[in-house]
CSV table of C-alpha atoms in Angstrom, one decimal:
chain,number,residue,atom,x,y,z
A,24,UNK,CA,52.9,121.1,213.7
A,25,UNK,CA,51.4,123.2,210.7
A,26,UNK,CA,52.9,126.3,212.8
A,27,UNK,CA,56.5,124.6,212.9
A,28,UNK,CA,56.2,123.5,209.1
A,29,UNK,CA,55.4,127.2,208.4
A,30,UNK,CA,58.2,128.8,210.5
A,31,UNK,CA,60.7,126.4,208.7
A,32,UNK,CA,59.9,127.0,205.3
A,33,UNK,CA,60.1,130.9,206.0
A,34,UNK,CA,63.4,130.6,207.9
A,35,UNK,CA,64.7,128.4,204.5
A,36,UNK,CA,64.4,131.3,202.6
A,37,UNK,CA,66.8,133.5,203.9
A,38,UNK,CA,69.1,130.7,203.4
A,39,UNK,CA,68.7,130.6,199.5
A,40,UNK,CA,71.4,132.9,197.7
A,41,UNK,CA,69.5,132.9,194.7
A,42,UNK,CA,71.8,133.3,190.9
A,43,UNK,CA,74.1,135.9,192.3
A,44,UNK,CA,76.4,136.1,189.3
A,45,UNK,CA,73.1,136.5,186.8
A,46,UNK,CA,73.0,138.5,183.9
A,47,UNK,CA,70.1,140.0,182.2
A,48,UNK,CA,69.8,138.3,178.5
A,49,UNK,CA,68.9,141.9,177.2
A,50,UNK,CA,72.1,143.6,178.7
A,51,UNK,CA,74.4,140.4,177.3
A,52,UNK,CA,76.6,140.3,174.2
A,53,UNK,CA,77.6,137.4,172.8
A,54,UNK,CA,81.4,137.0,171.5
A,55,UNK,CA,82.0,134.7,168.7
A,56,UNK,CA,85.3,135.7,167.6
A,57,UNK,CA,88.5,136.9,169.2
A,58,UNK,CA,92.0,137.5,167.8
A,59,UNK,CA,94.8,138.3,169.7
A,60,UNK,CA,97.5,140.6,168.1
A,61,UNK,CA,101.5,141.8,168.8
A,62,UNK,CA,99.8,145.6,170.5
A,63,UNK,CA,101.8,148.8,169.8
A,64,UNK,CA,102.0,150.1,173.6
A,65,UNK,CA,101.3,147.2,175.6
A,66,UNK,CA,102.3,143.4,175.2
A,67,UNK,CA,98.8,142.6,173.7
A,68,UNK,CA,96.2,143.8,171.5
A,69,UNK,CA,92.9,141.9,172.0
A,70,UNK,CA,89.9,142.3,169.7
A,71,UNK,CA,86.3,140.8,169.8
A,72,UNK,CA,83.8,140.2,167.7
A,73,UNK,CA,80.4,140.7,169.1
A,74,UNK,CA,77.8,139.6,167.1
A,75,UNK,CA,74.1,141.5,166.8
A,76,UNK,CA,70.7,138.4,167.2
A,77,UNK,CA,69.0,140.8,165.2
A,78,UNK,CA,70.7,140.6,162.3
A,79,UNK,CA,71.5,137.2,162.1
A,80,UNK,CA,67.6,136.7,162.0
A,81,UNK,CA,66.2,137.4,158.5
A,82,UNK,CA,62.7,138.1,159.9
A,83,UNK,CA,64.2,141.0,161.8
A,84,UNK,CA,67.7,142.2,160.0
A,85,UNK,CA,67.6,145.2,159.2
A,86,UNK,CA,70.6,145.2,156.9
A,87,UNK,CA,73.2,147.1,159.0
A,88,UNK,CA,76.2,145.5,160.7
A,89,UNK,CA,76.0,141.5,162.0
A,90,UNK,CA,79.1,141.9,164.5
A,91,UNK,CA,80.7,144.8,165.8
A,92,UNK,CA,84.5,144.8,166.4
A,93,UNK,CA,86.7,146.4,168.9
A,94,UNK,CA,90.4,146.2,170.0
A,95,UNK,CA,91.9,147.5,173.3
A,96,UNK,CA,95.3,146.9,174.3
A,97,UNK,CA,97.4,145.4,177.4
A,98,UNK,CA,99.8,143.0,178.9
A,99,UNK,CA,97.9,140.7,180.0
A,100,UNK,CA,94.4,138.8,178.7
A,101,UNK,CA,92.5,138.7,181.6
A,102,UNK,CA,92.9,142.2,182.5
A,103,UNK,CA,91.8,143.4,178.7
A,104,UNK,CA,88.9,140.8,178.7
A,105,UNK,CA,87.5,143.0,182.1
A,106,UNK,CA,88.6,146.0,180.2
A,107,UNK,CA,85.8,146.1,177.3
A,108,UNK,CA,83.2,147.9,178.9
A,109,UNK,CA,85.4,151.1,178.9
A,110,UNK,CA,83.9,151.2,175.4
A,111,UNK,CA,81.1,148.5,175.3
A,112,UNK,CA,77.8,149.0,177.1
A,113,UNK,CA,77.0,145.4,177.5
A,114,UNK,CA,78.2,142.5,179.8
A,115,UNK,CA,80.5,140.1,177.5
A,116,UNK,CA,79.7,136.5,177.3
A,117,UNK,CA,82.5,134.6,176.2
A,118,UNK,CA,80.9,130.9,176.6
A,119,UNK,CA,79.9,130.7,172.7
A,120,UNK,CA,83.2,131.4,171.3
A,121,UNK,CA,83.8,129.9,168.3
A,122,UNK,CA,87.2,131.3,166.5
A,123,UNK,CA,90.6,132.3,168.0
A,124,UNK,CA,92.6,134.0,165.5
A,125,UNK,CA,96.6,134.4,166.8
A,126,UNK,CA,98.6,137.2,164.6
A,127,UNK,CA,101.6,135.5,162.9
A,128,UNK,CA,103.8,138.4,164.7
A,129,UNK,CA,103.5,137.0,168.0
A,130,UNK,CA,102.8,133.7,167.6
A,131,UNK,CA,106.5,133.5,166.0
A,132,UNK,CA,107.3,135.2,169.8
A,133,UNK,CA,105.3,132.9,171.6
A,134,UNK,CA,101.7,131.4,172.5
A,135,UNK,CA,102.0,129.8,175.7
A,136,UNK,CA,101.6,133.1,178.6
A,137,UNK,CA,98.4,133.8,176.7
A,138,UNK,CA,96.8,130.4,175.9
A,139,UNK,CA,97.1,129.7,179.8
A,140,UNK,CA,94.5,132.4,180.2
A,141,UNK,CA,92.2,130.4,177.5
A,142,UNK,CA,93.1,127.3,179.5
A,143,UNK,CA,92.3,128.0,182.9
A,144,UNK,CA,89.2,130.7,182.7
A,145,UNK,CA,85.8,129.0,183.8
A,146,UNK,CA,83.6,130.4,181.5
A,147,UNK,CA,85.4,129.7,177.8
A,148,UNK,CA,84.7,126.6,176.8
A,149,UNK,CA,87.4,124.4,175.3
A,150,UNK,CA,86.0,123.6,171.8
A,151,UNK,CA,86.3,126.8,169.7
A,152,UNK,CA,88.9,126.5,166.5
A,153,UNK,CA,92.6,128.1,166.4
A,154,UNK,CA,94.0,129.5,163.6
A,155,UNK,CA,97.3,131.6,162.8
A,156,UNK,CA,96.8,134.3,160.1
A,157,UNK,CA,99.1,134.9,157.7
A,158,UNK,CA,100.2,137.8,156.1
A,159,UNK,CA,97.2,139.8,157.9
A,160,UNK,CA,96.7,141.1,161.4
A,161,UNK,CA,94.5,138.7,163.2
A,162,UNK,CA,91.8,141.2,164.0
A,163,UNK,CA,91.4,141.7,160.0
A,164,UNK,CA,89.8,138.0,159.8
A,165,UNK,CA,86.9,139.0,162.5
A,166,UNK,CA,86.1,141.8,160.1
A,167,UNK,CA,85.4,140.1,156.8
A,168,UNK,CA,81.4,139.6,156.6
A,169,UNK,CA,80.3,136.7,154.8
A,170,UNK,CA,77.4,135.8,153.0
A,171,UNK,CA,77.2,133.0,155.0
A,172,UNK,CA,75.9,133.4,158.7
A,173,UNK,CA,77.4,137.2,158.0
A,174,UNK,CA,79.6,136.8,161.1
A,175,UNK,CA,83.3,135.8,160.0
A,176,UNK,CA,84.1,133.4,163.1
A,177,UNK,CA,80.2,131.7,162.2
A,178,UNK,CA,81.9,131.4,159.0
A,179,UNK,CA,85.2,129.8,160.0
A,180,UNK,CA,84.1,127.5,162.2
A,181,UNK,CA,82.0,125.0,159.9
A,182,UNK,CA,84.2,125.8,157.5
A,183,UNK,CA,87.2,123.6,159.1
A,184,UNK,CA,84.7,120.4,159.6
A,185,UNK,CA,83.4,120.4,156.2
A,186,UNK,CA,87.5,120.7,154.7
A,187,UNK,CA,88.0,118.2,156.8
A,188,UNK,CA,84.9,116.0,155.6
A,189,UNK,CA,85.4,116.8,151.6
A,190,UNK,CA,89.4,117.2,151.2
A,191,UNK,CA,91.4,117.0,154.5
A,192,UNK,CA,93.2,119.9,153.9
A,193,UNK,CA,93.1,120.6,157.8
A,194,UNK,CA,93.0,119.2,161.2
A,195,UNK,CA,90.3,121.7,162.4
A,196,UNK,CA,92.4,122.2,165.8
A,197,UNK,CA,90.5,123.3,168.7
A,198,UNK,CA,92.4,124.5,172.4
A,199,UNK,CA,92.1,120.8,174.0
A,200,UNK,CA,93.8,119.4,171.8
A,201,UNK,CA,96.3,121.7,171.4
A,202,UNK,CA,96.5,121.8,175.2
A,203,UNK,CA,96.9,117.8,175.1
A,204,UNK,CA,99.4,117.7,171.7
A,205,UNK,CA,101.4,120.4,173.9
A,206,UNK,CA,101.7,118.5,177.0
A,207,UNK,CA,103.0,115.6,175.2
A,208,UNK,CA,106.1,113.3,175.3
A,209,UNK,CA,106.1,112.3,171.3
A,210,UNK,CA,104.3,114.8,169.5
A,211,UNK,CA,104.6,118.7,168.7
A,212,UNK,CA,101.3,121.0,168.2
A,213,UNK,CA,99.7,122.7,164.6
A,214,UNK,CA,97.8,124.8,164.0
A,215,UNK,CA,95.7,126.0,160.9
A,216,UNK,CA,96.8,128.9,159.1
A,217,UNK,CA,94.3,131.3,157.0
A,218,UNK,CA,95.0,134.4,154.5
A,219,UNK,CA,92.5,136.6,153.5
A,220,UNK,CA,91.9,137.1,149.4
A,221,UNK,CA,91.1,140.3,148.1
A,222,UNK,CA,90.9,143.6,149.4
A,223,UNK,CA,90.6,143.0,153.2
A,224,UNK,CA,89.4,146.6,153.5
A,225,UNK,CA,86.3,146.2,151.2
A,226,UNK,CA,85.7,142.9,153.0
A,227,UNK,CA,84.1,145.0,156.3
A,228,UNK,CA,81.7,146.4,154.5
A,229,UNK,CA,78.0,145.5,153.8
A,230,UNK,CA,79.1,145.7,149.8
A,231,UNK,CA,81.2,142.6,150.8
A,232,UNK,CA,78.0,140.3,150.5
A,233,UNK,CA,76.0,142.5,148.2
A,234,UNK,CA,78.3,140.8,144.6
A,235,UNK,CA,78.5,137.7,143.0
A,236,UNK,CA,82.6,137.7,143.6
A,237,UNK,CA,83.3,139.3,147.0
A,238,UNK,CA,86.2,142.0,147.6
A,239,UNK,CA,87.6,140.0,150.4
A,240,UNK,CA,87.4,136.1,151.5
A,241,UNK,CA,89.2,134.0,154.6
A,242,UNK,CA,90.5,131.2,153.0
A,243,UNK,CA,92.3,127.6,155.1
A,244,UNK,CA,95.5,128.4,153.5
A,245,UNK,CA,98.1,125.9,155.0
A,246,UNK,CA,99.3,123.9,158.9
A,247,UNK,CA,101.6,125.7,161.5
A,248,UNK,CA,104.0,123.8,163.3
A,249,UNK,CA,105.0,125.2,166.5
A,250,UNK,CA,107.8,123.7,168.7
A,251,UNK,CA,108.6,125.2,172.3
A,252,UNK,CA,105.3,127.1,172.0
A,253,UNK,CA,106.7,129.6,168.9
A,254,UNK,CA,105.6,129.7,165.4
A,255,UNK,CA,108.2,127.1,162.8
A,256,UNK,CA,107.1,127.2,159.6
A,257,UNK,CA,104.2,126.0,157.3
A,258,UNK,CA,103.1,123.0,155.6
A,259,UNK,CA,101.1,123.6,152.3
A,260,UNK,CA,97.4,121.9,151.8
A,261,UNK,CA,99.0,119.0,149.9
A,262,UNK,CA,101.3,118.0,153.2
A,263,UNK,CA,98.4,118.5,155.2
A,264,UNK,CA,96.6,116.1,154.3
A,265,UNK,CA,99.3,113.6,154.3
A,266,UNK,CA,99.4,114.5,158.0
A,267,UNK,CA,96.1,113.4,158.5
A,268,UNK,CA,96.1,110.6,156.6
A,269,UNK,CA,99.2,108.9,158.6
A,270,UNK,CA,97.4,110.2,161.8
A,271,UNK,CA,94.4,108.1,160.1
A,272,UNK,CA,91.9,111.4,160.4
A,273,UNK,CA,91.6,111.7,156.8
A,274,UNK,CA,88.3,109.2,155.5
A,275,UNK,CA,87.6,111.2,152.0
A,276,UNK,CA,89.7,112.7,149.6
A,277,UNK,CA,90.0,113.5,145.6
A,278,UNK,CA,94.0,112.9,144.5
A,279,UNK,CA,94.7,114.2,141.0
A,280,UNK,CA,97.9,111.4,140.1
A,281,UNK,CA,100.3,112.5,137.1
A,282,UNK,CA,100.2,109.8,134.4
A,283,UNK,CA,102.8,111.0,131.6
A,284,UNK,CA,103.7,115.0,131.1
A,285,UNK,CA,100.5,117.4,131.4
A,286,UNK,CA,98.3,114.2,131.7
A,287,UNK,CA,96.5,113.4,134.7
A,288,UNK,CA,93.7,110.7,135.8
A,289,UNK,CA,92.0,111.3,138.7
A,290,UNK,CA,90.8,109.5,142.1
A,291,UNK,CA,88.0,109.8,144.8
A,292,UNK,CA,89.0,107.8,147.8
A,293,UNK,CA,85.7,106.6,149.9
A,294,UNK,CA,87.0,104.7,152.5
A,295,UNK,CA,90.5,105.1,154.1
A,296,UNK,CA,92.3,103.6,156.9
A,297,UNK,CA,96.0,103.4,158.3
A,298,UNK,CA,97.7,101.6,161.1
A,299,UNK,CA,101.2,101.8,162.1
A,300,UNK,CA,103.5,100.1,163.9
A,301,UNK,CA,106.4,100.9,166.2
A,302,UNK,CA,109.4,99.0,168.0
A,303,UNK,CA,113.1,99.1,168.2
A,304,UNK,CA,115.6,97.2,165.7
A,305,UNK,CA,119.2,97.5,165.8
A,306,UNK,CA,119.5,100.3,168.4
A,307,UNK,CA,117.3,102.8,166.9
A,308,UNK,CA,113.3,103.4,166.5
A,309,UNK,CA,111.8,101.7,163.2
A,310,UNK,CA,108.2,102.2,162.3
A,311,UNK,CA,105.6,101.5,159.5
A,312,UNK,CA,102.9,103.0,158.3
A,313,UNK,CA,99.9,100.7,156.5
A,314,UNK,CA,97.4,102.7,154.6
A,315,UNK,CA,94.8,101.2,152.7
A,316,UNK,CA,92.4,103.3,150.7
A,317,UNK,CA,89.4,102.2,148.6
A,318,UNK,CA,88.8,104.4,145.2
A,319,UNK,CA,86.6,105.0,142.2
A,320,UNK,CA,88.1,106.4,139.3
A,321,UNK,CA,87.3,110.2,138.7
A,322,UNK,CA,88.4,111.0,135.2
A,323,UNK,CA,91.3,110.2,133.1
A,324,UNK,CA,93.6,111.5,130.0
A,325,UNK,CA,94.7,108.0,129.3
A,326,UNK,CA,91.9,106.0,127.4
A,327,UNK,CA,91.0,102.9,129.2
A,328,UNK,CA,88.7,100.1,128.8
A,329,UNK,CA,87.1,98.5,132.0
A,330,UNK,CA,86.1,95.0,130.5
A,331,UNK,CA,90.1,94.5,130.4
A,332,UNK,CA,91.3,92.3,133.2
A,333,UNK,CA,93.3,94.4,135.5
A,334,UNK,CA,92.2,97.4,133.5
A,335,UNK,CA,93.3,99.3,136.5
A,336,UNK,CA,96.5,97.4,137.6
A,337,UNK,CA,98.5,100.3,136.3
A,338,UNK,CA,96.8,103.0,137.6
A,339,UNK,CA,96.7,101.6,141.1
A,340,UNK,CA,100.6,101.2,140.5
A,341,UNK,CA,101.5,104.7,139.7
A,342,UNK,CA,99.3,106.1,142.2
A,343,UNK,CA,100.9,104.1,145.5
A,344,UNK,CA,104.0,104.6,143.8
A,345,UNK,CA,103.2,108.6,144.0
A,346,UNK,CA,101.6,108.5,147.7
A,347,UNK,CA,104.8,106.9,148.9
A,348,UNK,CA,107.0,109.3,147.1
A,349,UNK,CA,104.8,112.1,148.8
A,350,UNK,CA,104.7,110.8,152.3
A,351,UNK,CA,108.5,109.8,152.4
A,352,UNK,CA,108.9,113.9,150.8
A,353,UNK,CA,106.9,115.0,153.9
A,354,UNK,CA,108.2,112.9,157.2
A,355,UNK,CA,111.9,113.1,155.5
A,356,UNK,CA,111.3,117.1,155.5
A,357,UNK,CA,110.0,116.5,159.1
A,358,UNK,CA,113.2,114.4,160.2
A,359,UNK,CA,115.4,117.2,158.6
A,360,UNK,CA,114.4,120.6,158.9
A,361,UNK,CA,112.4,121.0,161.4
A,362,UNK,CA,113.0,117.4,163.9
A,363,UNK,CA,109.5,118.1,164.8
A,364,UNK,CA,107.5,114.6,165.1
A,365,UNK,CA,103.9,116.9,164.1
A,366,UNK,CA,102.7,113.0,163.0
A,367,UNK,CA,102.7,111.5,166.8
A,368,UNK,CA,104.9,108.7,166.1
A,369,UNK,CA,106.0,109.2,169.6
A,370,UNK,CA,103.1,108.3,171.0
A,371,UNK,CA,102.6,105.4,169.2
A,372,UNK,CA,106.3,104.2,169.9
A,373,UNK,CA,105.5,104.5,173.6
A,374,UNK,CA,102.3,102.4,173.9
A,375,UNK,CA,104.0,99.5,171.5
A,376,UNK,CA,107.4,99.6,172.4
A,377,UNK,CA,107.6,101.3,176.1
A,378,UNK,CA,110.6,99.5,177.3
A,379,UNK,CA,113.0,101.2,174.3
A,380,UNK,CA,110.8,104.9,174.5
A,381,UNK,CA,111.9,105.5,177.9
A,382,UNK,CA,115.2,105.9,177.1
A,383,UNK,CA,113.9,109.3,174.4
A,384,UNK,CA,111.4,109.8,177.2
A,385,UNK,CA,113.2,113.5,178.2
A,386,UNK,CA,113.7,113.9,174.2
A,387,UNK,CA,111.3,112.3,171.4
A,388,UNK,CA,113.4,114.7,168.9
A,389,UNK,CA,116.5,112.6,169.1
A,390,UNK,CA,114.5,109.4,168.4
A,391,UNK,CA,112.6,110.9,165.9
A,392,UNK,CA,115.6,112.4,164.3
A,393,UNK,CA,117.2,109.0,163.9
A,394,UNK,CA,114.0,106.4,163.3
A,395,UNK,CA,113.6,104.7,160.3
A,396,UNK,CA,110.4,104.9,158.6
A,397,UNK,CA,108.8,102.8,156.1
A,398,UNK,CA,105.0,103.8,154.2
A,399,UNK,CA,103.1,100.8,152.7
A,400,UNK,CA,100.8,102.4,150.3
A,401,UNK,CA,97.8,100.1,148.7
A,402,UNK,CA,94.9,102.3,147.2
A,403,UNK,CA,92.6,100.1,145.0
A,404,UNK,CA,90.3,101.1,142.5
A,405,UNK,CA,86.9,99.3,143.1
A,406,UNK,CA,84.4,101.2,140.0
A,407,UNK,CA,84.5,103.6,137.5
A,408,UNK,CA,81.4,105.8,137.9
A,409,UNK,CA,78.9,105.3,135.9
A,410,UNK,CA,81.4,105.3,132.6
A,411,UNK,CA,82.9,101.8,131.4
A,412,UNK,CA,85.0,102.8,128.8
A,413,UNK,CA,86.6,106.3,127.8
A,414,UNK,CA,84.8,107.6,124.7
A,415,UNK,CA,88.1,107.0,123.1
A,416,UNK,CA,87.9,103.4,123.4
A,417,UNK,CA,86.2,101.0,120.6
């Protein structure tokens, strides 16, 4: 029996393939950041950024480079990814990616034939930001170092979460969602949009990190629509964050609301939320949008005295009476120039109102072109701070 049990176990063996696709941690790079450029002899120009463990590591940095960054050209992605090592000693590992930067060249051309690459390779994950850059070549952003985390995509991609958290100046899109956006009936895709400030030159080198004010900085500069998988146009930080608010992603934010001329009072909004609701009336789609925000009261030109009853009746007044004059500005430039429904209104039609959607099943834009839309704003102002009265008030 022992004799069988023995010839088993060494005949089991030889069945066991073991990690055939293994790769030695010491012979590994790690990418972070890749950017995909218009090339100058092939369709593509892909660049990486590779980042070094030792430097990232105070105990051990030695103060030279964090990432290194290299470009090669071709027409295709997954022939340039396998291309690397005509330059690069190591074996690539793609699986912590955290930044794709697209060049605002060829995203005006077209995403789609290289974003199916992202989409169907097994070993990028699907949770890595996308961003357009403007005014730059997308390889410049992987070159700026930083003084925090040193690597520009380690940079970036907190970065979008914490706008997010503080302002809501950006949607922080990562490829599923842009996958899922893409693939549906009643909405159209964004994207985030970044510029570098400064000297972008100066910003990939050590002295970038070395002064108080660097020479170069990535900055979240404004929202990409894209419609048929091309590049439309912007939106600017302000109509961003309307965006998110009707999409009812937006849970902080500060508003500065214009009181008379050159005199402000500002708000902090701690609690947001917003419902909306679709259906058909008289032949065409109508829908409403509900937002409800809770405030405190940041600062004010205009004295005011909180023992008053309704002292803040009129501020709460002007300031829904602004929001609605700011989301009508945005969904009406929606509606008109670009018939692009970025707010997924769509969506929301179909689950409440799937009987009368089906018939703009084939072509949201049409339905979106010709809805009627109606914003209910109610912010309320619940405390002051730590202030009662201005100083100006006896």
């Amino acid at each position: 029996m022992r004799r069988c049990l023995l010839s088993m176990s060494i005949l089991s063996i030889f069945l066991l393939t073991g990690c055939w696709d293994h790769s030695e941690l010491n012979q590994s790079a790690i990418v972070t950041g890749i950017a995909v450029d218009k090339g100058e002899e092939c369709k593509y120009k892909l660049s990486i950024e590779s980042t070094s463990a030792i430097e990232l590591n105070p105990r051990t940095a030695q103060g030279l480079a964090p990432a290194i960054v290299y470009s090669i050209e071709g027409d295709t992605l997954g022939e340039i990814i396998h291309k690397f090592n005509i330059a690069i000693s190591t074996h690539l590992v793609f699986s912590h990616t955290r930044l794709l930067v697209i060049g605002e060249e060829i995203a005006r051309e077209g995403i789609l034939s290289f974003m199916d690459y992202f989409d169907r390779d097994r070993e990028i994950r699907d949770d890595f930001n996308i961003v357009v850059a403007r005014d730059s070549d997308a390889v410049d952003f992987l070159r700026v170092i930083n003084d925090y985390q040193k690597v520009s995509s380690l940079k970036i991609f907190p970065q979008f979460d914490h706008m997010l958290d503080e302002w809501g100046g950006t949607p922080g899109i990562k490829l599923n969602d842009f996958i899922r956006t893409y693939s549906s009936q009643g909405k159209v895709p964004v994207l985030a949009a970044m510029k570098i400030s400064g000297d972008k030159e100066m910003g990939g080198s050590m002295d970038n990190i070395t002064t108080t004010v660097p020479a170069a900085i990535a900055k979240i500069d404004s929202l990409a629509i894209f419609k048929y998988g091309k590049l439309q146009g912007y939106l600017n930080l302000h109509e961003t964050r309307i965006l998110l608010w009707i999409q009812n992603k937006l849970e902080k934010t500060s508003l500065t609301i214009p009181y008379e001329d050159q005199k402000f009072f500002g708000l902090r909004v701690i609690h947001s939320q917003t419902k909306v609701k679709a259906r058909q009336v008289n032949g065409r789609p109508q829908i409403d949008i509900f937002v409800r925000a809770e405030s405190t009261l940041d600062g004010s030109d205009k004295a005011i005295k909180v023992a008053k009853i309704n002292a803040f009746e009129d501020f709460e007044e002007r300031t829904n009476s602004y929001l609605e004059k700011e989301f009508n500005g945005l969904i009406e430039k929606m509606q008109k120039e670009y018939v692009a429904d970025i707010f997924g209104l769509g969506e929301i039609f179909r689950d409440q109102d799937y009987k009368h959607f089906k018939q703009y099943e084939e072509n949201w834009d049409i339905g979106f072109k010709d809805a009627k839309i109606n914003t209910h704003v109610n912010i309320e102002i619940k405390r002051s701070g730590f202030r009662n009265n201005s100083y100006n008030v006896n």
